[in-house]
Amino acid sequence: MIVAYCLNNDISYGITSTETGARVTTHEFGTIISKETVVEGEIEAGNGKVEVLGMVNGRLDVSDLVIPEGGKVIGTVSAGNIAANGFLQGDVSVTGL
């Protein structure tokens, strides 16, 4: 099952799905979690941007996190910058304030 897709086909990325959740890793560009997608697990995006239109339940370690209206993130978030018009709940650490 694909839980996310990358904006640039040349990007290096990996997706691992397990019974306990999913791990999504991206580098440099970005990842969009679509409206129909639910990610349970861990997302590491290094210097990349992650936009959550669907739902993420778990841990996010990203450079830039965007949660538009309708997007939902529950869990532990570590980000350089966050723009949230959607739902964000959990332990949040932002370094780019």
Short mmCIF file of C-alpha atoms in Angstrom, two decimals, residues 43-96:
data_model
loop_
_atom_site.label_atom_id
_atom_site.label_comp_id
_atom_site.label_asym_id
_atom_site.label_seq_id
_atom_site.Cartn_x
_atom_site.Cartn_y
_atom_site.Cartn_z
CA ILE A 43 7.55 10.18 9.11
CA GLU A 44 11.10 11.51 8.76
CA ALA A 45 11.56 14.13 6.07
CA GLY A 46 14.98 15.61 6.86
CA ASN A 47 15.02 18.99 5.12
CA GLY A 48 11.79 18.25 3.26
CA LYS A 49 8.31 19.70 3.44
CA VAL A 50 5.38 17.49 4.42
CA GLU A 51 1.80 18.52 3.69
CA VAL A 52 -0.93 16.56 5.46
CA LEU A 53 -4.29 16.67 3.70
CA GLY A 54 -5.37 13.36 5.25
CA MET A 55 -4.42 12.06 8.70
CA VAL A 56 -1.15 11.18 10.44
CA ASN A 57 -1.15 9.42 13.80
CA GLY A 58 2.38 8.97 15.12
CA ARG A 59 5.73 10.77 15.08
CA LEU A 60 6.81 13.41 12.54
CA ASP A 61 10.34 14.78 12.24
CA VAL A 62 10.25 17.32 9.39
CA SER A 63 11.71 20.63 8.28
CA ASP A 64 8.37 22.17 7.28
CA LEU A 65 4.92 20.85 8.17
CA VAL A 66 1.78 22.16 6.49
CA ILE A 67 -1.65 21.07 7.76
CA PRO A 68 -4.37 22.71 5.64
CA GLU A 69 -8.03 22.80 6.68
CA GLY A 70 -9.27 19.21 6.82
CA GLY A 71 -5.80 17.78 7.59
CA LYS A 72 -5.22 16.06 10.92
CA VAL A 73 -2.03 15.26 12.86
CA ILE A 74 -2.03 13.49 16.22
CA GLY A 75 1.24 12.56 17.89
CA THR A 76 4.74 13.87 18.47
CA VAL A 77 5.91 16.56 16.05
CA SER A 78 9.38 18.04 15.65
CA ALA A 79 9.58 20.68 12.91
CA GLY A 80 11.49 23.74 11.83
CA ASN A 81 8.25 25.49 10.79
CA ILE A 82 4.57 24.63 11.08
CA ALA A 83 1.61 26.16 9.26
CA ALA A 84 -1.56 24.62 10.68
CA ASN A 85 -5.10 25.50 9.63
CA GLY A 86 -6.18 21.92 10.28
CA PHE A 87 -6.10 19.81 13.45
CA LEU A 88 -2.86 19.37 15.43
CA GLN A 89 -2.74 17.55 18.77
CA GLY A 90 0.18 16.19 20.77
CA ASP A 91 3.71 17.10 21.82
CA VAL A 92 4.97 19.75 19.40
CA SER A 93 8.48 21.20 19.12
CA VAL A 94 9.14 24.03 16.63
CA THR A 95 12.64 25.40 16.13
CA GLY A 96 11.94 28.11 13.54
#
